[in-house]
Coordinates of C-alpha atoms in Angstrom, one line a residue:
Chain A
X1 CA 7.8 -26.2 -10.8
X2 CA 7.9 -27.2 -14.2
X3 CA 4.0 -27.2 -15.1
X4 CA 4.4 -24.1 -17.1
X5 CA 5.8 -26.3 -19.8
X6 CA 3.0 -26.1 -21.9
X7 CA 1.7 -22.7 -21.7
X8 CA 3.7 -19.8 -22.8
X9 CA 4.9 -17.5 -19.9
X10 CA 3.5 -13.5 -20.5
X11 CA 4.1 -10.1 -20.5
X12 CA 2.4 -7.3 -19.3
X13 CA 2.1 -3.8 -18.0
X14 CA -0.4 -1.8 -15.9
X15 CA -0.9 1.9 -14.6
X16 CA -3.6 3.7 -12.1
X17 CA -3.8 6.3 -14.2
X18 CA -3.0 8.5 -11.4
X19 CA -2.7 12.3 -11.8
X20 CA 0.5 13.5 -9.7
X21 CA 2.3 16.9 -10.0
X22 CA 5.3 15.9 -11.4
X23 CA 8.3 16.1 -8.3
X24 CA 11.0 17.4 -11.0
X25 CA 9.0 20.6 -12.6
X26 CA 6.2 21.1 -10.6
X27 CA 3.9 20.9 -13.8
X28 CA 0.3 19.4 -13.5
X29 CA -1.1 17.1 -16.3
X30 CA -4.3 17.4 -17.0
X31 CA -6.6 14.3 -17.2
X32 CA -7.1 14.4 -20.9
X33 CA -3.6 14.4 -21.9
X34 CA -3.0 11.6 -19.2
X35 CA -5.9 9.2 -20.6
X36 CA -4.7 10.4 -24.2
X37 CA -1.4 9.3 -22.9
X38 CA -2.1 5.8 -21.5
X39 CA -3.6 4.9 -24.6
X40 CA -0.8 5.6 -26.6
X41 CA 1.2 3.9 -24.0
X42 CA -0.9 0.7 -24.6
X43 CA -0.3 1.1 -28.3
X44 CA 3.4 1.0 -27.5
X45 CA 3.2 -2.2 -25.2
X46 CA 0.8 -4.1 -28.4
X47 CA 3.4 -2.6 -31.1
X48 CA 6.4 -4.3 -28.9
X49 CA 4.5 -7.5 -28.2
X50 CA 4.2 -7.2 -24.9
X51 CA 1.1 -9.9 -23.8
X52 CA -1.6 -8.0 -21.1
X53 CA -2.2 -4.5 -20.5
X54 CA -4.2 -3.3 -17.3
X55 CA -5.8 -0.7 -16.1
X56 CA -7.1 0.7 -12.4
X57 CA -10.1 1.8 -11.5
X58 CA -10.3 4.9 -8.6
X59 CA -13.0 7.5 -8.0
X60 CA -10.8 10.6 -6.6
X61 CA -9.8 13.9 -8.6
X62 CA -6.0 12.4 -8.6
X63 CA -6.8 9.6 -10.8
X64 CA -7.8 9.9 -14.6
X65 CA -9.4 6.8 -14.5
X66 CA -12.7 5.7 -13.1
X67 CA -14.3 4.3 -16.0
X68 CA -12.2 1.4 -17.1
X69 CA -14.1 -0.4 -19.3
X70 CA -14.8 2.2 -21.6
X71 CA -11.0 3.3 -22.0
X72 CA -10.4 -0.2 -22.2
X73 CA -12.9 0.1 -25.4
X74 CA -10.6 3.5 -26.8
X75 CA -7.8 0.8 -26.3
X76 CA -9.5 -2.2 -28.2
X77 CA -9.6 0.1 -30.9
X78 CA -6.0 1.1 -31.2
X79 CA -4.3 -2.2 -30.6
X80 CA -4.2 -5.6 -32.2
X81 CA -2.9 -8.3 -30.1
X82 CA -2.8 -7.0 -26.6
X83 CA -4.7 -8.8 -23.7
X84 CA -7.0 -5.6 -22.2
X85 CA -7.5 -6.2 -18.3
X86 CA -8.9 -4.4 -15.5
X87 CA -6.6 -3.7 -12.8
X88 CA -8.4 -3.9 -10.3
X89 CA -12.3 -3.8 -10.4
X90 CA -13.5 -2.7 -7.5
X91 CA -15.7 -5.3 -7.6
X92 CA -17.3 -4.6 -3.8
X93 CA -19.4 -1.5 -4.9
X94 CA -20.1 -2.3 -8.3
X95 CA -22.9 -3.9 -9.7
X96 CA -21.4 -7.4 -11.2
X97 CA -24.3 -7.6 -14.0
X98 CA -23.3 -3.8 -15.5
X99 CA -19.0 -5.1 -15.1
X100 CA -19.5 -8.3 -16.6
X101 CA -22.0 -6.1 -19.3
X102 CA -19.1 -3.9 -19.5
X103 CA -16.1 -6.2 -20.2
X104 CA -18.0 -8.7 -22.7
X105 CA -18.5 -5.7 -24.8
X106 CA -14.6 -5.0 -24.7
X107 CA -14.1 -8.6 -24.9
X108 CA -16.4 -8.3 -28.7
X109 CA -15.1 -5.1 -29.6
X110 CA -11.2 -6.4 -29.1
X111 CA -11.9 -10.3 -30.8
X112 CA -11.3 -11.7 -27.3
X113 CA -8.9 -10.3 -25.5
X114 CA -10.7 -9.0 -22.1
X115 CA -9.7 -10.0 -18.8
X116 CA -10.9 -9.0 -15.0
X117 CA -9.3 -8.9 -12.2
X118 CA -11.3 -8.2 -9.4
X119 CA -10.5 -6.8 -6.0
X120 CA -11.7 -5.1 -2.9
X121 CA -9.1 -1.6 -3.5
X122 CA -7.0 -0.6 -1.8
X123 CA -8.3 2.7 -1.4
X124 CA -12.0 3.3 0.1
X125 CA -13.3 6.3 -1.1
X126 CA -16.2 4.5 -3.6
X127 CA -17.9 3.0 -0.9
X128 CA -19.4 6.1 0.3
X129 CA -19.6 7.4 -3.4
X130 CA -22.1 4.4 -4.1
X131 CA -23.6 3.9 -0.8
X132 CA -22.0 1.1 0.5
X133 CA -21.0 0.7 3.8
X134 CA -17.2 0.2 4.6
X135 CA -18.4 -2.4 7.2
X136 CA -19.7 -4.7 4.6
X137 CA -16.5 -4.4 2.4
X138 CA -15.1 -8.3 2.6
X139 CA -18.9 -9.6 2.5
X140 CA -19.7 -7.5 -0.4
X141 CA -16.6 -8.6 -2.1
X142 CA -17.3 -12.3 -1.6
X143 CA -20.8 -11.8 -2.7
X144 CA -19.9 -9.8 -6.2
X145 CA -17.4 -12.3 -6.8
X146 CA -19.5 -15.1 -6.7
X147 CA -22.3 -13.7 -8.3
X148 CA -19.8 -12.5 -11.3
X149 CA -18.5 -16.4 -12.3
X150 CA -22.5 -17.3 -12.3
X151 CA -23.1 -14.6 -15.0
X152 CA -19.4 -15.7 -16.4
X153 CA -20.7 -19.4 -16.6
X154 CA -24.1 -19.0 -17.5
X155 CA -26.5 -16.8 -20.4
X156 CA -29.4 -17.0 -17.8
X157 CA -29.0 -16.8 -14.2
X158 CA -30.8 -17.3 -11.1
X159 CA -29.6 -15.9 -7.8
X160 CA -30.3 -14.6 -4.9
X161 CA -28.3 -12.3 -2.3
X162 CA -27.9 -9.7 0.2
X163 CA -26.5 -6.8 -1.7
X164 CA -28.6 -7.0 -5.3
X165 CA -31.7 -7.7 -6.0
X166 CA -32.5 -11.3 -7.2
X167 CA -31.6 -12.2 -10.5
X168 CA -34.4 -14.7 -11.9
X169 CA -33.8 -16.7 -14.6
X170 CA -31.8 -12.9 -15.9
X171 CA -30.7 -12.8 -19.6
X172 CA -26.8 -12.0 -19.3
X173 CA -25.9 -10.3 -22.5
X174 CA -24.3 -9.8 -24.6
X175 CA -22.2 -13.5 -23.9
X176 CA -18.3 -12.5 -24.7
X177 CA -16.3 -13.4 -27.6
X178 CA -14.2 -15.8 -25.9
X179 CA -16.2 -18.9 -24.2
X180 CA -15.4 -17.0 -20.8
X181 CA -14.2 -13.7 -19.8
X182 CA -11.1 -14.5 -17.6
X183 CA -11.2 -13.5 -14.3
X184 CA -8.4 -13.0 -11.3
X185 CA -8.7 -12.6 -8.0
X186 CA -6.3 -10.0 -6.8
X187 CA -4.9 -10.5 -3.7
X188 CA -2.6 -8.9 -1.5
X189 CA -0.9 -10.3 1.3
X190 CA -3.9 -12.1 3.0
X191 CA -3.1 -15.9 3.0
X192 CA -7.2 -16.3 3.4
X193 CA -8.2 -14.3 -0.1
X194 CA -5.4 -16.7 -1.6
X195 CA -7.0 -19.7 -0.6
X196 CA -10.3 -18.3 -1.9
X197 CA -9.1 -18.0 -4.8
X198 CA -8.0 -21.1 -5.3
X199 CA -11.3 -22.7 -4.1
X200 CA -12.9 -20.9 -6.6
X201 CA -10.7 -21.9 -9.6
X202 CA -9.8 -18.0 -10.1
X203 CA -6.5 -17.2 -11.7
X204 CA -4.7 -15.4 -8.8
X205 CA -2.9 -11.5 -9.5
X206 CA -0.9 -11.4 -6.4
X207 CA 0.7 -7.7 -6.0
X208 CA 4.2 -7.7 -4.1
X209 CA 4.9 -4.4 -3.2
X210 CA 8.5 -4.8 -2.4
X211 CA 10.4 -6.5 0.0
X212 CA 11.5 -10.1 -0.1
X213 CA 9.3 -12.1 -2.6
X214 CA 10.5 -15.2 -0.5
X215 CA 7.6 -13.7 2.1
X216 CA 5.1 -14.6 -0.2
X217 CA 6.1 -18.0 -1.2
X218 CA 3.2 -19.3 1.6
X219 CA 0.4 -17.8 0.0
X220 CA 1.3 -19.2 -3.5
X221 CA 1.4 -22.8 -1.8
X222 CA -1.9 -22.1 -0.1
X223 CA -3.3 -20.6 -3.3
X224 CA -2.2 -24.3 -5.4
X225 CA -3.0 -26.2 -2.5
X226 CA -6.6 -25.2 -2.0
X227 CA -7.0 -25.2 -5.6
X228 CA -6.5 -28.9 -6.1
X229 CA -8.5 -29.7 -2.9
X230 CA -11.9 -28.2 -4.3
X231 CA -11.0 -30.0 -7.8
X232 CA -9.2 -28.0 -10.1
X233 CA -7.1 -28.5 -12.5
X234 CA -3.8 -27.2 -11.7
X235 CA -3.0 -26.2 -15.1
X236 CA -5.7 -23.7 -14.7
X237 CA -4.9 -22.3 -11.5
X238 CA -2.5 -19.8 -12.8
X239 CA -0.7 -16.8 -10.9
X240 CA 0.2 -13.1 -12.1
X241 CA 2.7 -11.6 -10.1
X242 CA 2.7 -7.7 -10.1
X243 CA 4.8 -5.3 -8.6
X244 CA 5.6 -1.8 -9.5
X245 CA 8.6 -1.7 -11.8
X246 CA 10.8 0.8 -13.9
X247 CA 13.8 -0.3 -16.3
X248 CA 16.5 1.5 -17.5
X249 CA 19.4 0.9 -20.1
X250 CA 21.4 -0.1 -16.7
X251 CA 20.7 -0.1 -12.9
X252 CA 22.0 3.2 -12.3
X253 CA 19.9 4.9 -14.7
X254 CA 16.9 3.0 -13.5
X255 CA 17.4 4.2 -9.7
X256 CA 18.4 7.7 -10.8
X257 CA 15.1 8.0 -13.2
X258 CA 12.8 6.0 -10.7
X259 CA 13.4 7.1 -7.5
X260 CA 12.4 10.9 -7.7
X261 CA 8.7 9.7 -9.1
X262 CA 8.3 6.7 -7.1
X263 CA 9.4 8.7 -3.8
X264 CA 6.7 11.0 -5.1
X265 CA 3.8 8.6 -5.7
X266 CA 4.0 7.0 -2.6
X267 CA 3.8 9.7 -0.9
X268 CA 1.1 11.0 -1.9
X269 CA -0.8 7.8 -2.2
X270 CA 0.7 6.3 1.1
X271 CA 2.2 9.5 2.9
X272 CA 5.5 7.6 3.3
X273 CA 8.9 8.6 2.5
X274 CA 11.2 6.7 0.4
X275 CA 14.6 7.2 0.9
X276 CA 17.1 6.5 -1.9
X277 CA 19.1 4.0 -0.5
X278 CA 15.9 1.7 -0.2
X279 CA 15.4 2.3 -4.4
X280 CA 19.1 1.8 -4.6
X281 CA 19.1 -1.5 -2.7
X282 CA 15.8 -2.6 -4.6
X283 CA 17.8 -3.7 -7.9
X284 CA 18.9 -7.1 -5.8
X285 CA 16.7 -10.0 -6.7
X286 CA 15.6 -10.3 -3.2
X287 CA 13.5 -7.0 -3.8
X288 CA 10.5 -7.5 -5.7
X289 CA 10.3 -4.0 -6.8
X290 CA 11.0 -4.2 -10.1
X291 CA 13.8 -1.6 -10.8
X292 CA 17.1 -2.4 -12.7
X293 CA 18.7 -2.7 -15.9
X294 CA 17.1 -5.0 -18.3
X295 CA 19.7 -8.2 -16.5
X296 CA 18.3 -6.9 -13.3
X297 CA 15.2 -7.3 -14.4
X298 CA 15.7 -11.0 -15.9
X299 CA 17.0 -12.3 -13.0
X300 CA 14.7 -11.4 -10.8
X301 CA 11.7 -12.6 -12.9
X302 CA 14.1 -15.5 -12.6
X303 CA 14.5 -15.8 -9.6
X304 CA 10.7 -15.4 -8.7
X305 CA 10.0 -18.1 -11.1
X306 CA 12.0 -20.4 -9.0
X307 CA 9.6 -19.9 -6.3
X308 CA 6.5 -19.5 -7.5
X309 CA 6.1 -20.9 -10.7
X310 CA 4.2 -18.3 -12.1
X311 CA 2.6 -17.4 -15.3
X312 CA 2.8 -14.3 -15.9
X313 CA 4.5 -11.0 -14.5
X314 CA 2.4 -7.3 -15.0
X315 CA 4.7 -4.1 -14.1
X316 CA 2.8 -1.2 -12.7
X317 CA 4.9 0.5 -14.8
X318 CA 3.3 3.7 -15.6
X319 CA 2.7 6.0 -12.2
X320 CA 3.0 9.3 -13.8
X321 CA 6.1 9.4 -15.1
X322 CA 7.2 12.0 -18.1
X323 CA 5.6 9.5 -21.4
X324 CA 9.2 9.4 -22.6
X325 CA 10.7 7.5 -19.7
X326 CA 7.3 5.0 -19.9
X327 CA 7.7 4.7 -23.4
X328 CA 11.8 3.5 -23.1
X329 CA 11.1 1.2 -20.4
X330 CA 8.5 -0.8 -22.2
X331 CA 10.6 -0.9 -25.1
X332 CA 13.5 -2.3 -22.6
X333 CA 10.7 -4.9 -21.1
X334 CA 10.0 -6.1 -24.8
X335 CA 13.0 -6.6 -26.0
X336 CA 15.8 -6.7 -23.5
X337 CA 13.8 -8.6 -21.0
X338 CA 10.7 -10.7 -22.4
X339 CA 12.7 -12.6 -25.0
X340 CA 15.3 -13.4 -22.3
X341 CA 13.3 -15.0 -19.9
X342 CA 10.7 -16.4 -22.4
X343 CA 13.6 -18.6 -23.6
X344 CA 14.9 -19.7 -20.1
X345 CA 11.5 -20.7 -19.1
X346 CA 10.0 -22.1 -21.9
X347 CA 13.0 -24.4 -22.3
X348 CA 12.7 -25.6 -19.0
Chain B
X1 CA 11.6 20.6 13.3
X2 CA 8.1 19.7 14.2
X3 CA 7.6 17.9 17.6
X4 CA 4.1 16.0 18.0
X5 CA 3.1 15.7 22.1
X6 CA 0.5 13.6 22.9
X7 CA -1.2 13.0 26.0
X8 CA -2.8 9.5 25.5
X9 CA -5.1 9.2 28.1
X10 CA -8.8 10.7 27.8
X11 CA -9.5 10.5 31.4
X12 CA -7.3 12.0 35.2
X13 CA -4.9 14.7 35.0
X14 CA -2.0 13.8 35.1
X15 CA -0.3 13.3 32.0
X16 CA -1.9 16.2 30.5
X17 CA -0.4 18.3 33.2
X18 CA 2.9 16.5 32.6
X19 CA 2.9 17.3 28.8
X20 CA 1.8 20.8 29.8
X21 CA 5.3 20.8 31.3
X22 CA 7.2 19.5 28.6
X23 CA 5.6 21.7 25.9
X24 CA 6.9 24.8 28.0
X25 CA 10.1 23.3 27.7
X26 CA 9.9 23.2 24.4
X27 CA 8.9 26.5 24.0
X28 CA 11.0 28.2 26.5
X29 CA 14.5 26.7 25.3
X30 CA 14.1 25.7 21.2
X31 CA 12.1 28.5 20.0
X32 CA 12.7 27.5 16.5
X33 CA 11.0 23.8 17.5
X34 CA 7.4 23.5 16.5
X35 CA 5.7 22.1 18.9
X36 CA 2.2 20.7 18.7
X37 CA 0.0 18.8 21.9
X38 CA -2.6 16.5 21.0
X39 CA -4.6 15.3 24.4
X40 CA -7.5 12.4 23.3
X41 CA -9.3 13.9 26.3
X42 CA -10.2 16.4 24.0
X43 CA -10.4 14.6 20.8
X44 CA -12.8 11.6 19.1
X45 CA -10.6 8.7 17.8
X46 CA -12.0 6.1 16.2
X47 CA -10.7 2.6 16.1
X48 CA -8.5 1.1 13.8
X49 CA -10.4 -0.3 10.9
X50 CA -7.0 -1.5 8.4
X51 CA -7.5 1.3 6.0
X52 CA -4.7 3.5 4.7
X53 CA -4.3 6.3 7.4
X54 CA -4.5 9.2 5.0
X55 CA -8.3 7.9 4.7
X56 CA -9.2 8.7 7.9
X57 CA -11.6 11.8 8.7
X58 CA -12.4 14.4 11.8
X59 CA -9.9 13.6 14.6
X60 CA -8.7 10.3 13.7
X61 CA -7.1 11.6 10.0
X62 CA -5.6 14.9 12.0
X63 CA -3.7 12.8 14.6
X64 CA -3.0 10.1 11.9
X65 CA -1.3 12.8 9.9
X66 CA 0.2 14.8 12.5
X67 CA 2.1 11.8 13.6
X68 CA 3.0 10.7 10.4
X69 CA 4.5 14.3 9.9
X70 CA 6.5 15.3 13.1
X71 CA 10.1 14.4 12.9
X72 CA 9.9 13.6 16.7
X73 CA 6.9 12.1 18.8
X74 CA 7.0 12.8 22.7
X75 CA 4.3 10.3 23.7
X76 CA 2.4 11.0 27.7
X77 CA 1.0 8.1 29.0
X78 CA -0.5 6.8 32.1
X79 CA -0.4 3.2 33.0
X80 CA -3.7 1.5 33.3
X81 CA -3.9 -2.7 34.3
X82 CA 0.2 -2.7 34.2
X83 CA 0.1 -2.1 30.6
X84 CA -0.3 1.1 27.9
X85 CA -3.9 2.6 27.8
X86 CA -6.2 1.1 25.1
X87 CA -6.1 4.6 23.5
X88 CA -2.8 4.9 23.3
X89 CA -2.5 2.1 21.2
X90 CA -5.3 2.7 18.7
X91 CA -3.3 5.0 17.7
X92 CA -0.5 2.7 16.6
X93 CA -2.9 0.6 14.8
X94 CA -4.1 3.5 12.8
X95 CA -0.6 3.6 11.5
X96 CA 0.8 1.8 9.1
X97 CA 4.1 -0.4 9.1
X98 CA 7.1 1.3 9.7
X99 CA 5.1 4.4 10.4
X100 CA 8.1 5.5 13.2
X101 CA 10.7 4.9 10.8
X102 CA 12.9 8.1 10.5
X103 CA 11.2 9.7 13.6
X104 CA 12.6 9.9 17.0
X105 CA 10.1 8.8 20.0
X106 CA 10.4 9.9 23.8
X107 CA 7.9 8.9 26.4
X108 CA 6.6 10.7 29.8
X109 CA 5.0 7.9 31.9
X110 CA 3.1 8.8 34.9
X111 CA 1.9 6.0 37.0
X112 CA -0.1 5.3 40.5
X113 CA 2.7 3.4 41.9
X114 CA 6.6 2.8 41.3
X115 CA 5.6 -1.0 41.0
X116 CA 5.3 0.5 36.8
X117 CA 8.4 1.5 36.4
X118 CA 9.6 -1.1 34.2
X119 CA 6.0 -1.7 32.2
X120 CA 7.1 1.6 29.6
X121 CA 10.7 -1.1 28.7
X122 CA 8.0 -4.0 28.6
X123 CA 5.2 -3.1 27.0
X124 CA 6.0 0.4 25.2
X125 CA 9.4 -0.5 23.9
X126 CA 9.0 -3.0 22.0
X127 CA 5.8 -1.5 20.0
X128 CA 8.0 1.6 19.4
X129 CA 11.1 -0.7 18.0
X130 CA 8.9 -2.4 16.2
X131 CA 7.3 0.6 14.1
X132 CA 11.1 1.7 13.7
X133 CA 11.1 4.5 16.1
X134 CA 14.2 6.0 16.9
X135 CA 13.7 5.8 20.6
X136 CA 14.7 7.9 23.3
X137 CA 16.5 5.2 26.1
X138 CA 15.3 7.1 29.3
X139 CA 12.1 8.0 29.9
X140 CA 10.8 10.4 32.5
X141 CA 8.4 8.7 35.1
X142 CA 6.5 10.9 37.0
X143 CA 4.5 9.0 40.1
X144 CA 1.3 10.3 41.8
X145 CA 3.1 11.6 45.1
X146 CA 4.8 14.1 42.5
X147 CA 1.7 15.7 41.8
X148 CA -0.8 17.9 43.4
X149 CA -4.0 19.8 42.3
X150 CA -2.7 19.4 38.5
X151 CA 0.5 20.7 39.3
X152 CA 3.5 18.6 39.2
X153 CA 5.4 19.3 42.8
X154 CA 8.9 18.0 42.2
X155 CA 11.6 20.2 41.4
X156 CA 13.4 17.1 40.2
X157 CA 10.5 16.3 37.5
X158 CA 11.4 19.5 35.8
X159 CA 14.7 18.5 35.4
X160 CA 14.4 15.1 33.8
X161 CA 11.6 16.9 31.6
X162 CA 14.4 19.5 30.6
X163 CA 17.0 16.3 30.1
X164 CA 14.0 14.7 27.8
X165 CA 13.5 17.3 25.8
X166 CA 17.0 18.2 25.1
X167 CA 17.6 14.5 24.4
X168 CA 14.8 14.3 22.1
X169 CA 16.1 17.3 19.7
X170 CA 19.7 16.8 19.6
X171 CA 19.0 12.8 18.4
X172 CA 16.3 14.4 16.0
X173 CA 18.9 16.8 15.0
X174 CA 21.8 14.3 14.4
X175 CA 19.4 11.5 12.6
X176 CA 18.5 14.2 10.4
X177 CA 22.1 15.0 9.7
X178 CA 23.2 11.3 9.8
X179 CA 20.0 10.6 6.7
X180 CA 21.1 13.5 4.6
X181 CA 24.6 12.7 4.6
X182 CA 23.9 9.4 3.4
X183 CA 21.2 10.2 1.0
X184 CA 24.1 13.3 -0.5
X185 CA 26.3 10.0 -1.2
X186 CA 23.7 8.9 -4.1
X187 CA 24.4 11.6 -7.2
X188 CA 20.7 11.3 -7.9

């Protein structure tokens, strides 16, 4: 697993923008100060050097973000350096031409730094917002995806399919900064979107929601492997890993700051409970969720290295905590953690 | 303490009549127990399609949700082709993983013939264990010569029922203790 020798290992963090009562006072924010928020959050993660930052995309009331391009844009404008990527696209019910429309305009107004990662979401309430039928929801994906490396590749396309009308000989504009707008296929534990992927040349975002990241070691392999069958280069078949994350100056603090808001979100996303023993137990490299102290942190990064050779790690940090707490832990990512495991894998 | 009932058949008589039983238990000796019955007879499930179960609408999102919030599940079920009705579990698959975890699960089998007995430790066992259920050992099994005209006609069933039900809140009772004397050890 040393192929990473050549390309430098990043950074990044990446919120839903989700709009949660806060589980400590009760207190509502409103959707203004949260997109206010996440763009000075994204100012913070550029000013510390930290490489990528993402952004969701949901259509409910609880979620301040449905339009990501265009706070991407707000961002592009308030940042220097900082790779700007969807996170995720719900790529199934949107039109490819408008998103790839969308994120080469990012990509000009930020000198190149857009990315997309596309997905199917995990949540479903677009489909009926923009008429599409839940039944068609891995077809359409498929579909979208396809259709959005032809506009990628080319200035004038020709296509035909079964969810958009026919493109014939279409002007694609405007053509991004960069020679192509870099696009991921996010995949979550299904080994079949992994190898699609990979036959497809697509970076691959794969989100581990906890639990052992030894679990997933299968769909990495199957990702490489059907890579190099159809052809690529396996320099360019590169992996994000991405896991909901919070640091703290140790492990104690972490858990003790993490578990009351994390506990919250997933209830109300995922009407589980999360009891504080499973955030305590977390901090052990065999957890992916990444909670700890900033060694924590490094080692599993690490440790996930070992196995999967990645290139780059994205926190969902941000799920509606107080800024303050946000704010400390990307400082702690930036320079507690990043420089740290930079060094240890670039000197491999 | 909320109890979720369900009678998970939507055809015969039987185990709604037994649940009938075991809600009046409830009822008559924890009056501080919530108890709610859900029979599919008289709901309109749909079939698990993978999406979160909070996303589910009509029927399917109110059972989804009610099971997801009881503390303690007492599940009715006939046996149909020596297994679990089809219905019944749709209604695991709507779930997500773990979705038992924390929750303490009794079952009330009724069944054409004493040649079932074993299919609720075959069959519904190890789907329960698997979702995390805290699980009730003993189940009552209630066979057709114990009914008639949608009553049940054995003193005895009454009994187990009243065992069952007693069994089901004092293990909801001393998980719950158990959990929040283990989450009081983290000073967070």
């Amino acid at each position: 697993m040393s192929k990473n020798n050549q390309r430098s290992f990043e950074f990044g963090v990446y919120t839903f923008g989700e709009i949660i009562p806060d589980p400590i006072t009760g207190k509502m924010i409103s959707a203004e100060e949260r997109i206010q928020n996440i763009i000075e959050t994204a100012k913070l993660a550029d000013e510390v050097g930290l490489d990528i930052f993402g952004l969701g995309e949901h259509h409910r009331l609880d979620f301040a973000v449905s339009a990501t391009p265009v706070v991407l844009a707000a961002i592009a404008q308030a940042t220097k350096n900082i790779r700007l990527a969807s996170a995720t696209t719900v790529l199934g019910t949107a039109d490819p031409v408008r998103v790839f429309e969308d994120f080469s305009t990012v990509d000009l107004i930020s000198g190149g730094r857009a990315e997309i990662m596309a997905g199917r979401g995990a949540f479903i309430e677009s489909f009926p917002l923009f008429g599409y039928d839940l039944d068609d929801y891995h077809e359409l994906f498929e579909e979208k995806l396809q259709l959005l490396q032809e506009l990628n590749n080319n200035e004038r396309v020709t296509w035909q399919g079964k969810f958009r009308s026919p493109l014939n000989n279409s002007e694609i504009a405007p053509r991004p900064k960069q020679s192509k707008i870099p696009i991921w296929r996010g995949v979550g534990g299904t080994p079949a979107s992994a190898v699609r992927a990979g036959q497809a040349g697509f970076g691959m975002a794969l989100a581990i929601l906890g639990g052992n990241p030894l679990y997933v070691k299968p769909l990495v392999e199957a990702y490489r492997q059907a890579g190099i069958s159809a052809g690529h280069a396996e320099e360019n078949l590169k992996i994000a890993i991405t896991s909901h994350g919070y640091i703290g100056k140790t492990a104690e603090q972490a858990v003790n700051e993490f578990h009351p808001y994390y506990s919250n979100y997933i209830r109300t996303m995922m009407g589980r409970n999360i009891p504080k023993d499973q955030v305590a137990a977390a901090v052990s490299k065999n957890n992916a969720l990444a909670v700890g102290g900033p060694e924590e942190i490094v080692e599993k990064i690490l440790y996930q290295h070992e196995l999967f050779g990645h290139d780059r790690f994205i926190m969902q940090l941000d799920i509606c905590q107080p800024f303050s707490q946000v704010a400390s832990a990307i400082e702690l990512l930036a320079t507690k953690v990043m420089p740290l495991v930079k060094r240890e894998i670039n000197n491999k | 303490m909320k109890v979720l009932a369900i009678a998970s058949s939507i055809v015969g008589s039987k185990t709604r009549t037994a649940m009938n039983a075991v809600v009046d238990e409830f009822k008559k000796s924890y009056v501080n127990v919530e108890i709610e019955l859900l029979d599919l007879a008289e709901l309109n499930i749909q079939f698990s399609d993978g999406r979160n179960y909070l996303e589910y609408e009509g029927d399917s999102g109110r059972i989804t949700k009610a099971m997801m919030e009881a503390d303690a599940i007492v599940i009715g079920t006939p046996i149909f082709q020596a297994s679990i009705p089809a219905t019944l579990k749709n209604l695991f698959d709507l779930l997500p993983v773990n979705a038992l975890r924390d929750k303490i699960v009794s079952m009330v089998i009724t069944a054409g013939s004493p040649k079932h007995f074993l299919i609720a430790e075959q069959q519904l066992k190890p789907i329960l264990s698997y979702m995390k259920a805290q699980i009730v050992q003993t189940y009552v099994f209630i066979e057709e010569k114990d009914f008639h005209r949608r009553e049940i006609i054995n003193d005895d069933i009454f009994f187990r029922i009243a065992r069952l039900v007693e069994d089901t809140v004092v293990l909801t009772e001393s998980y719950a203790k158990i959990r929040k004397e283990k989450e009081e050890k983290y000073d967070f």
